[in-house]
Amino acid sequence: QVQLVESGGGLVQAGGSLRLSCAASGRTSSGYGSGMGWFRQAPGKEREFVAAISYGEGIKKYTDDAKGRFAITTDNKKNTVYLQMNSLKPEETTVYYCAEGRGVGEDRGNYDYWGQGTQVTVSS
């Protein structure tokens, strides 16, 4: 069992930055490609992929929109993953979730554990 706790959400003006953190406790996944990811979900919409990183290989994946503005990093000693978000847009206001699983990428089915979410609000 893995518990994930997100933090770092809040209110920021358009163009500003936030850094989200997700601390994992318990026995995390192992094997090639396992790691953690960030998703977000607006009311009435499906949860969508933002970024992911694998533990061992350091493989990073982003959406085209996030590439160049967001950076995902991990501190394996602390079992924590970070999402640095820059140049935030008002339409990115929503709840952000971290996830942990066997195969990082866009497919939500590859993630076995989810955090409770942290609210990000970007004002215009």
Short mmCIF file of N, CA, C and O in Angstrom, two decimals:
data_model
loop_
_atom_site.label_atom_id
_atom_site.label_comp_id
_atom_site.label_asym_id
_atom_site.label_seq_id
_atom_site.Cartn_x
_atom_site.Cartn_y
_atom_site.Cartn_z
N GLN A 1 0.84 -1.19 0.00
CA GLN A 1 0.00 0.00 0.00
C GLN A 1 0.88 1.24 0.00
O GLN A 1 1.88 1.31 0.72
N VAL A 2 0.50 2.20 -0.80
CA VAL A 2 1.24 3.46 -0.91
C VAL A 2 0.30 4.61 -0.60
O VAL A 2 -0.82 4.66 -1.11
N GLN A 3 0.75 5.50 0.24
CA GLN A 3 -0.02 6.72 0.52
C GLN A 3 0.70 7.89 -0.13
O GLN A 3 1.92 8.01 -0.04
N LEU A 4 -0.08 8.73 -0.77
CA LEU A 4 0.46 9.90 -1.46
C LEU A 4 -0.18 11.15 -0.88
O LEU A 4 -1.40 11.23 -0.77
N VAL A 5 0.65 12.12 -0.54
CA VAL A 5 0.15 13.37 0.03
C VAL A 5 0.70 14.53 -0.78
O VAL A 5 1.92 14.75 -0.81
N GLU A 6 -0.20 15.26 -1.43
CA GLU A 6 0.20 16.42 -2.23
C GLU A 6 0.19 17.68 -1.38
O GLU A 6 -0.56 17.79 -0.41
N SER A 7 0.99 18.63 -1.79
CA SER A 7 1.00 19.95 -1.17
C SER A 7 1.53 20.95 -2.18
O SER A 7 2.05 20.56 -3.24
N GLY A 8 1.39 22.22 -1.85
CA GLY A 8 1.95 23.25 -2.71
C GLY A 8 0.96 23.97 -3.59
O GLY A 8 1.32 24.95 -4.26
N GLY A 9 -0.28 23.52 -3.60
CA GLY A 9 -1.28 24.24 -4.38
C GLY A 9 -1.60 25.58 -3.75
O GLY A 9 -1.18 25.88 -2.63
N GLY A 10 -2.33 26.40 -4.49
CA GLY A 10 -2.69 27.71 -3.96
C GLY A 10 -3.16 28.63 -5.05
O GLY A 10 -3.51 28.19 -6.15
N LEU A 11 -3.15 29.90 -4.73
CA LEU A 11 -3.61 30.94 -5.65
C LEU A 11 -2.41 31.69 -6.21
O LEU A 11 -1.51 32.10 -5.45
N VAL A 12 -2.40 31.86 -7.51
CA VAL A 12 -1.31 32.57 -8.16
C VAL A 12 -1.87 33.36 -9.33
O VAL A 12 -2.90 32.98 -9.90
N GLN A 13 -1.23 34.45 -9.66
CA GLN A 13 -1.68 35.24 -10.81
C GLN A 13 -1.20 34.59 -12.11
O GLN A 13 -0.21 33.85 -12.13
N ALA A 14 -1.91 34.88 -13.17
CA ALA A 14 -1.51 34.38 -14.48
C ALA A 14 -0.06 34.78 -14.77
O ALA A 14 0.34 35.91 -14.50
N GLY A 15 0.69 33.82 -15.29
CA GLY A 15 2.10 34.05 -15.54
C GLY A 15 3.01 33.70 -14.38
O GLY A 15 4.23 33.69 -14.52
N GLY A 16 2.39 33.42 -13.24
CA GLY A 16 3.16 33.09 -12.05
C GLY A 16 3.55 31.63 -11.98
O GLY A 16 3.32 30.86 -12.93
N SER A 17 4.14 31.25 -10.84
CA SER A 17 4.68 29.89 -10.68
C SER A 17 4.21 29.27 -9.38
O SER A 17 3.94 29.97 -8.40
N LEU A 18 4.14 27.97 -9.40
CA LEU A 18 3.88 27.18 -8.20
C LEU A 18 4.70 25.91 -8.29
O LEU A 18 4.97 25.42 -9.39
N ARG A 19 5.06 25.37 -7.13
CA ARG A 19 5.71 24.07 -7.10
C ARG A 19 4.88 23.12 -6.25
O ARG A 19 4.68 23.36 -5.06
N LEU A 20 4.40 22.08 -6.88
CA LEU A 20 3.64 21.05 -6.18
C LEU A 20 4.59 19.96 -5.70
O LEU A 20 5.58 19.65 -6.37
N SER A 21 4.26 19.39 -4.56
CA SER A 21 5.04 18.29 -4.01
C SER A 21 4.11 17.12 -3.74
O SER A 21 2.93 17.31 -3.43
N CYS A 22 4.66 15.93 -3.84
CA CYS A 22 3.89 14.73 -3.53
C CYS A 22 4.82 13.76 -2.81
O CYS A 22 5.79 13.27 -3.41
N ALA A 23 4.51 13.51 -1.55
CA ALA A 23 5.33 12.61 -0.75
C ALA A 23 4.67 11.24 -0.70
O ALA A 23 3.49 11.12 -0.39
N ALA A 24 5.45 10.23 -1.00
CA ALA A 24 4.95 8.85 -1.00
C ALA A 24 5.47 8.10 0.22
O ALA A 24 6.64 8.22 0.58
N SER A 25 4.59 7.35 0.83
CA SER A 25 5.01 6.48 1.93
C SER A 25 4.48 5.08 1.68
O SER A 25 3.46 4.91 1.01
N GLY A 26 5.18 4.09 2.18
CA GLY A 26 4.80 2.73 1.90
C GLY A 26 5.69 2.14 0.84
O GLY A 26 6.66 2.74 0.39
N ARG A 27 5.34 0.96 0.39
CA ARG A 27 6.17 0.25 -0.58
C ARG A 27 5.79 0.68 -1.99
O ARG A 27 4.74 0.30 -2.50
N THR A 28 6.65 1.47 -2.60
CA THR A 28 6.36 1.97 -3.93
C THR A 28 6.64 0.89 -4.98
O THR A 28 7.27 -0.13 -4.71
N SER A 29 6.17 1.14 -6.18
CA SER A 29 6.31 0.19 -7.27
C SER A 29 7.78 0.01 -7.65
O SER A 29 8.60 0.89 -7.42
N SER A 30 8.07 -1.13 -8.24
CA SER A 30 9.42 -1.38 -8.71
C SER A 30 9.35 -1.93 -10.13
O SER A 30 8.29 -2.27 -10.62
N GLY A 31 10.48 -1.99 -10.75
CA GLY A 31 10.51 -2.48 -12.11
C GLY A 31 10.71 -1.37 -13.10
O GLY A 31 10.49 -0.19 -12.80
N TYR A 32 11.08 -1.77 -14.29
CA TYR A 32 11.37 -0.78 -15.33
C TYR A 32 10.14 0.07 -15.61
O TYR A 32 9.05 -0.44 -15.82
N GLY A 33 10.35 1.37 -15.62
CA GLY A 33 9.28 2.28 -15.98
C GLY A 33 8.36 2.70 -14.85
O GLY A 33 7.52 3.58 -15.03
N SER A 34 8.51 2.10 -13.69
CA SER A 34 7.65 2.51 -12.58
C SER A 34 8.06 3.90 -12.11
O SER A 34 9.22 4.30 -12.22
N GLY A 35 7.10 4.62 -11.58
CA GLY A 35 7.39 5.97 -11.14
C GLY A 35 6.14 6.71 -10.73
O GLY A 35 5.16 6.10 -10.31
N MET A 36 6.17 8.01 -10.86
CA MET A 36 5.07 8.86 -10.41
C MET A 36 4.68 9.86 -11.48
O MET A 36 5.50 10.22 -12.32
N GLY A 37 3.46 10.28 -11.41
CA GLY A 37 2.96 11.23 -12.38
C GLY A 37 2.04 12.26 -11.76
O GLY A 37 1.62 12.12 -10.61
N TRP A 38 1.76 13.28 -12.53
CA TRP A 38 0.81 14.33 -12.15
C TRP A 38 -0.30 14.38 -13.18
O TRP A 38 -0.05 14.34 -14.39
N PHE A 39 -1.51 14.47 -12.67
CA PHE A 39 -2.70 14.62 -13.50
C PHE A 39 -3.49 15.80 -12.96
O PHE A 39 -3.24 16.29 -11.86
N ARG A 40 -4.47 16.24 -13.72
CA ARG A 40 -5.37 17.28 -13.23
C ARG A 40 -6.76 16.99 -13.76
O ARG A 40 -6.95 16.36 -14.80
N GLN A 41 -7.73 17.49 -13.01
CA GLN A 41 -9.12 17.21 -13.38
C GLN A 41 -10.00 18.40 -13.05
O GLN A 41 -10.12 18.80 -11.88
N ALA A 42 -10.61 18.94 -14.06
CA ALA A 42 -11.56 20.03 -13.90
C ALA A 42 -12.95 19.43 -13.69
O ALA A 42 -13.22 18.31 -14.13
N PRO A 43 -13.86 20.16 -13.03
CA PRO A 43 -15.21 19.66 -12.81
C PRO A 43 -15.90 19.25 -14.11
O PRO A 43 -15.87 20.00 -15.08
N GLY A 44 -16.44 18.05 -14.13
CA GLY A 44 -17.15 17.59 -15.30
C GLY A 44 -16.29 17.08 -16.42
O GLY A 44 -16.80 16.70 -17.48
N LYS A 45 -14.98 17.05 -16.20
CA LYS A 45 -14.07 16.58 -17.25
C LYS A 45 -13.28 15.38 -16.76
O LYS A 45 -13.18 15.12 -15.56
N GLU A 46 -12.69 14.68 -17.70
CA GLU A 46 -11.87 13.54 -17.34
C GLU A 46 -10.53 14.00 -16.76
O GLU A 46 -10.04 15.08 -17.07
N ARG A 47 -9.97 13.13 -15.95
CA ARG A 47 -8.66 13.42 -15.39
C ARG A 47 -7.63 13.31 -16.51
O ARG A 47 -7.58 12.31 -17.23
N GLU A 48 -6.81 14.33 -16.66
CA GLU A 48 -5.87 14.36 -17.77
C GLU A 48 -4.43 14.38 -17.28
O GLU A 48 -4.10 14.94 -16.25
N PHE A 49 -3.60 13.77 -18.09
CA PHE A 49 -2.18 13.66 -17.79
C PHE A 49 -1.49 15.01 -17.92
O PHE A 49 -1.83 15.82 -18.80
N VAL A 50 -0.50 15.24 -17.05
CA VAL A 50 0.31 16.45 -17.13
C VAL A 50 1.78 16.10 -17.34
O VAL A 50 2.41 16.56 -18.28
N ALA A 51 2.32 15.29 -16.44
CA ALA A 51 3.74 14.94 -16.51
C ALA A 51 3.99 13.69 -15.69
O ALA A 51 3.20 13.34 -14.81
N ALA A 52 5.10 13.00 -15.99
CA ALA A 52 5.46 11.79 -15.25
C ALA A 52 6.95 11.60 -15.29
O ALA A 52 7.64 12.10 -16.19
N ILE A 53 7.44 10.83 -14.31
CA ILE A 53 8.87 10.53 -14.24
C ILE A 53 9.04 9.12 -13.69
O ILE A 53 8.32 8.71 -12.78
N SER A 54 9.99 8.40 -14.25
CA SER A 54 10.27 7.05 -13.75
C SER A 54 11.35 7.11 -12.68
O SER A 54 12.21 7.99 -12.69
N TYR A 55 11.30 6.17 -11.76
CA TYR A 55 12.24 6.19 -10.64
C TYR A 55 13.68 5.93 -11.08
O TYR A 55 14.56 6.73 -10.83
N GLY A 56 13.88 4.82 -11.69
CA GLY A 56 15.24 4.39 -11.94
C GLY A 56 15.89 5.03 -13.15
O GLY A 56 17.05 5.43 -13.10
N GLU A 57 15.12 5.15 -14.22
CA GLU A 57 15.70 5.62 -15.47
C GLU A 57 15.64 7.13 -15.61
O GLU A 57 16.33 7.70 -16.46
N GLY A 58 14.81 7.76 -14.80
CA GLY A 58 14.66 9.21 -14.90
C GLY A 58 13.97 9.65 -16.17
O GLY A 58 14.10 10.80 -16.59
N ILE A 59 13.22 8.76 -16.79
CA ILE A 59 12.49 9.12 -18.01
C ILE A 59 11.39 10.10 -17.63
O ILE A 59 10.65 9.89 -16.69
N LYS A 60 11.31 11.19 -18.38
CA LYS A 60 10.30 12.21 -18.11
C LYS A 60 9.37 12.35 -19.31
O LYS A 60 9.82 12.33 -20.45
N LYS A 61 8.11 12.52 -19.02
CA LYS A 61 7.12 12.72 -20.08
C LYS A 61 6.24 13.91 -19.72
O LYS A 61 5.89 14.10 -18.57
N TYR A 62 5.88 14.68 -20.72
CA TYR A 62 5.04 15.86 -20.55
C TYR A 62 4.02 15.93 -21.68
O TYR A 62 4.25 15.42 -22.77
N THR A 63 2.93 16.64 -21.42
CA THR A 63 2.08 17.00 -22.53
C THR A 63 2.80 18.08 -23.33
O THR A 63 3.71 18.76 -22.83
N ASP A 64 2.37 18.27 -24.56
CA ASP A 64 2.99 19.31 -25.39
C ASP A 64 2.81 20.67 -24.75
O ASP A 64 3.69 21.53 -24.82
N ASP A 65 1.66 20.88 -24.09
CA ASP A 65 1.40 22.18 -23.49
C ASP A 65 2.29 22.42 -22.27
O ASP A 65 2.67 23.55 -21.98
N ALA A 66 2.60 21.36 -21.54
CA ALA A 66 3.41 21.51 -20.33
C ALA A 66 4.90 21.60 -20.65
O ALA A 66 5.66 22.21 -19.89
N LYS A 67 5.29 21.03 -21.75
CA LYS A 67 6.70 21.00 -22.11
C LYS A 67 7.24 22.42 -22.23
O LYS A 67 6.65 23.27 -22.88
N GLY A 68 8.34 22.67 -21.56
CA GLY A 68 8.94 24.00 -21.60
C GLY A 68 8.48 24.92 -20.49
O GLY A 68 9.15 25.91 -20.18
N ARG A 69 7.33 24.62 -19.90
CA ARG A 69 6.83 25.45 -18.80
C ARG A 69 6.86 24.71 -17.46
O ARG A 69 7.06 25.32 -16.41
N PHE A 70 6.63 23.41 -17.50
CA PHE A 70 6.60 22.60 -16.29
C PHE A 70 7.83 21.72 -16.23
O PHE A 70 8.38 21.32 -17.27
N ALA A 71 8.25 21.40 -15.02
CA ALA A 71 9.38 20.49 -14.84
C ALA A 71 9.08 19.52 -13.72
O ALA A 71 8.73 19.94 -12.61
N ILE A 72 9.20 18.24 -14.01
CA ILE A 72 8.96 17.22 -13.00
C ILE A 72 10.30 16.67 -12.54
O ILE A 72 11.18 16.39 -13.36
N THR A 73 10.47 16.59 -11.24
CA THR A 73 11.69 16.05 -10.67
C THR A 73 11.32 15.13 -9.51
O THR A 73 10.20 15.17 -9.01
N THR A 74 12.28 14.35 -9.09
CA THR A 74 12.04 13.45 -7.99
C THR A 74 13.23 13.39 -7.06
O THR A 74 14.37 13.51 -7.51
N ASP A 75 12.95 13.27 -5.80
CA ASP A 75 13.98 13.04 -4.80
C ASP A 75 13.73 11.64 -4.27
O ASP A 75 12.85 11.43 -3.43
N ASN A 76 14.46 10.69 -4.80
CA ASN A 76 14.19 9.30 -4.46
C ASN A 76 14.47 8.99 -2.99
O ASN A 76 13.85 8.10 -2.40
N LYS A 77 15.40 9.72 -2.41
CA LYS A 77 15.70 9.48 -0.99
C LYS A 77 14.51 9.89 -0.12
O LYS A 77 14.27 9.29 0.93
N LYS A 78 13.80 10.91 -0.56
CA LYS A 78 12.64 11.38 0.20
C LYS A 78 11.33 10.81 -0.32
O LYS A 78 10.26 11.11 0.21
N ASN A 79 11.42 9.99 -1.38
CA ASN A 79 10.20 9.46 -2.01
C ASN A 79 9.22 10.57 -2.33
O ASN A 79 8.01 10.47 -2.07
N THR A 80 9.75 11.63 -2.89
CA THR A 80 8.93 12.80 -3.19
C THR A 80 9.11 13.20 -4.64
O THR A 80 10.22 13.18 -5.16
N VAL A 81 8.01 13.55 -5.28
CA VAL A 81 8.06 14.06 -6.64
C VAL A 81 7.56 15.50 -6.62
O VAL A 81 6.67 15.85 -5.85
N TYR A 82 8.16 16.34 -7.45
CA TYR A 82 7.82 17.75 -7.52
C TYR A 82 7.36 18.10 -8.93
O TYR A 82 7.83 17.52 -9.91
N LEU A 83 6.48 19.06 -9.01
CA LEU A 83 6.09 19.61 -10.30
C LEU A 83 6.22 21.12 -10.22
O LEU A 83 5.43 21.79 -9.56
N GLN A 84 7.25 21.63 -10.86
CA GLN A 84 7.44 23.08 -10.95
C GLN A 84 6.64 23.58 -12.13
O GLN A 84 6.86 23.13 -13.26
N MET A 85 5.71 24.48 -11.87
CA MET A 85 4.84 24.99 -12.92
C MET A 85 5.09 26.48 -13.09
O MET A 85 4.93 27.26 -12.14
N ASN A 86 5.50 26.87 -14.27
CA ASN A 86 5.79 28.27 -14.59
C ASN A 86 4.83 28.77 -15.66
O ASN A 86 4.22 27.98 -16.39
N SER A 87 4.73 30.08 -15.76
CA SER A 87 3.87 30.71 -16.77
C SER A 87 2.47 30.11 -16.74
O SER A 87 1.91 29.74 -17.78
N LEU A 88 1.90 30.04 -15.57
CA LEU A 88 0.59 29.42 -15.41
C LEU A 88 -0.50 30.25 -16.08
O LEU A 88 -0.43 31.48 -16.14
N LYS A 89 -1.52 29.54 -16.58
CA LYS A 89 -2.62 30.16 -17.29
C LYS A 89 -3.91 30.00 -16.48
O LYS A 89 -4.08 29.00 -15.79
N PRO A 90 -4.84 30.92 -16.59
CA PRO A 90 -6.10 30.79 -15.85
C PRO A 90 -6.84 29.48 -16.15
O PRO A 90 -7.48 28.91 -15.24
N GLU A 91 -6.76 29.01 -17.38
CA GLU A 91 -7.46 27.77 -17.73
C GLU A 91 -6.83 26.54 -17.08
O GLU A 91 -7.38 25.43 -17.18
N GLU A 92 -5.71 26.71 -16.40
CA GLU A 92 -5.09 25.60 -15.69
C GLU A 92 -5.55 25.53 -14.23
O GLU A 92 -5.01 24.75 -13.44
N THR A 93 -6.53 26.33 -13.91
CA THR A 93 -7.16 26.28 -12.59
C THR A 93 -7.93 24.98 -12.46
O THR A 93 -8.86 24.73 -13.22
N THR A 94 -7.52 24.16 -11.52
CA THR A 94 -8.20 22.90 -11.28
C THR A 94 -7.50 22.16 -10.14
O THR A 94 -6.56 22.69 -9.54
N VAL A 95 -7.93 20.94 -9.87
CA VAL A 95 -7.30 20.11 -8.86
C VAL A 95 -6.24 19.23 -9.52
O VAL A 95 -6.49 18.60 -10.54
N TYR A 96 -5.06 19.22 -8.90
CA TYR A 96 -3.95 18.43 -9.41
C TYR A 96 -3.73 17.23 -8.50
O TYR A 96 -3.73 17.35 -7.27
N TYR A 97 -3.54 16.07 -9.13
CA TYR A 97 -3.37 14.82 -8.41
C TYR A 97 -2.02 14.19 -8.75
O TYR A 97 -1.61 14.19 -9.92
N CYS A 98 -1.37 13.63 -7.76
CA CYS A 98 -0.21 12.81 -8.09
C CYS A 98 -0.62 11.35 -8.03
O CYS A 98 -1.61 10.99 -7.39
N ALA A 99 0.14 10.53 -8.72
CA ALA A 99 -0.16 9.11 -8.82
C ALA A 99 1.13 8.32 -8.86
O ALA A 99 2.18 8.84 -9.28
N GLU A 100 1.03 7.06 -8.47
CA GLU A 100 2.22 6.19 -8.43
C GLU A 100 1.85 4.86 -9.05
O GLU A 100 0.74 4.34 -8.82
N GLY A 101 2.75 4.33 -9.85
CA GLY A 101 2.40 3.07 -10.49
C GLY A 101 3.53 2.41 -11.25
O GLY A 101 4.69 2.81 -11.18
N ARG A 102 3.11 1.42 -12.03
CA ARG A 102 4.05 0.51 -12.65
C ARG A 102 4.64 1.00 -13.97
O ARG A 102 5.68 0.54 -14.39
N GLY A 103 3.95 1.89 -14.60
CA GLY A 103 4.43 2.33 -15.91
C GLY A 103 4.05 3.77 -16.15
O GLY A 103 2.89 4.09 -16.39
N VAL A 104 4.98 4.66 -16.08
CA VAL A 104 4.67 6.08 -16.19
C VAL A 104 4.27 6.42 -17.62
O VAL A 104 4.75 5.85 -18.57
N GLY A 105 3.37 7.36 -17.73
CA GLY A 105 2.89 7.80 -19.02
C GLY A 105 1.51 8.39 -18.88
O GLY A 105 1.07 8.71 -17.78
N GLU A 106 0.83 8.50 -20.01
CA GLU A 106 -0.46 9.17 -20.02
C GLU A 106 -1.61 8.28 -19.58
O GLU A 106 -2.69 8.78 -19.26
N ASP A 107 -1.42 6.99 -19.58
CA ASP A 107 -2.51 6.06 -19.28
C ASP A 107 -2.77 5.98 -17.78
O ASP A 107 -1.94 5.51 -17.01
N ARG A 108 -3.96 6.42 -17.37
CA ARG A 108 -4.28 6.39 -15.93
C ARG A 108 -4.30 4.96 -15.39
O ARG A 108 -4.07 4.75 -14.20
N GLY A 109 -4.55 4.01 -16.24
CA GLY A 109 -4.60 2.61 -15.81
C GLY A 109 -3.27 2.06 -15.33
O GLY A 109 -3.24 1.01 -14.66
N ASN A 110 -2.19 2.73 -15.64
CA ASN A 110 -0.87 2.27 -15.19
C ASN A 110 -0.54 2.72 -13.78
O ASN A 110 0.49 2.34 -13.25
N TYR A 111 -1.41 3.52 -13.21
CA TYR A 111 -1.15 4.05 -11.87
C TYR A 111 -2.07 3.35 -10.88
O TYR A 111 -3.26 3.24 -11.08
N ASP A 112 -1.46 2.90 -9.80
CA ASP A 112 -2.20 2.12 -8.81
C ASP A 112 -2.66 2.95 -7.61
O ASP A 112 -3.60 2.56 -6.92
N TYR A 113 -1.99 4.03 -7.36
CA TYR A 113 -2.28 4.83 -6.17
C TYR A 113 -2.40 6.29 -6.54
O TYR A 113 -1.68 6.78 -7.41
N TRP A 114 -3.30 6.96 -5.85
CA TRP A 114 -3.59 8.37 -6.14
C TRP A 114 -3.63 9.17 -4.85
O TRP A 114 -4.07 8.67 -3.80
N GLY A 115 -3.19 10.41 -4.93
CA GLY A 115 -3.31 11.31 -3.81
C GLY A 115 -4.69 11.93 -3.76
O GLY A 115 -5.54 11.68 -4.63
N GLN A 116 -4.90 12.78 -2.77
CA GLN A 116 -6.22 13.38 -2.57
C GLN A 116 -6.42 14.64 -3.40
O GLN A 116 -7.54 15.14 -3.50
N GLY A 117 -5.35 15.13 -3.97
CA GLY A 117 -5.45 16.30 -4.83
C GLY A 117 -5.13 17.59 -4.11
O GLY A 117 -5.30 17.72 -2.91
N THR A 118 -4.65 18.55 -4.87
CA THR A 118 -4.37 19.88 -4.34
C THR A 118 -4.88 20.90 -5.34
O THR A 118 -4.69 20.76 -6.55
N GLN A 119 -5.56 21.92 -4.84
CA GLN A 119 -6.20 22.91 -5.70
C GLN A 119 -5.18 23.95 -6.17
O GLN A 119 -4.45 24.52 -5.35
N VAL A 120 -5.20 24.19 -7.46
CA VAL A 120 -4.40 25.27 -8.05
C VAL A 120 -5.37 26.25 -8.68
O VAL A 120 -6.22 25.86 -9.49
N THR A 121 -5.26 27.51 -8.30
CA THR A 121 -6.11 28.56 -8.85
C THR A 121 -5.23 29.63 -9.46
O THR A 121 -4.38 30.19 -8.77
N VAL A 122 -5.46 29.90 -10.74
CA VAL A 122 -4.69 30.90 -11.46
C VAL A 122 -5.63 32.04 -11.81
O VAL A 122 -6.57 31.86 -12.60
N SER A 123 -5.40 33.19 -11.25
CA SER A 123 -6.27 34.34 -11.49
C SER A 123 -5.80 35.13 -12.70
O SER A 123 -4.60 35.22 -12.97
N SER A 124 -6.76 35.70 -13.41
CA SER A 124 -6.42 36.46 -14.63
C SER A 124 -6.19 37.93 -14.31
O SER A 124 -6.46 38.39 -13.22
#
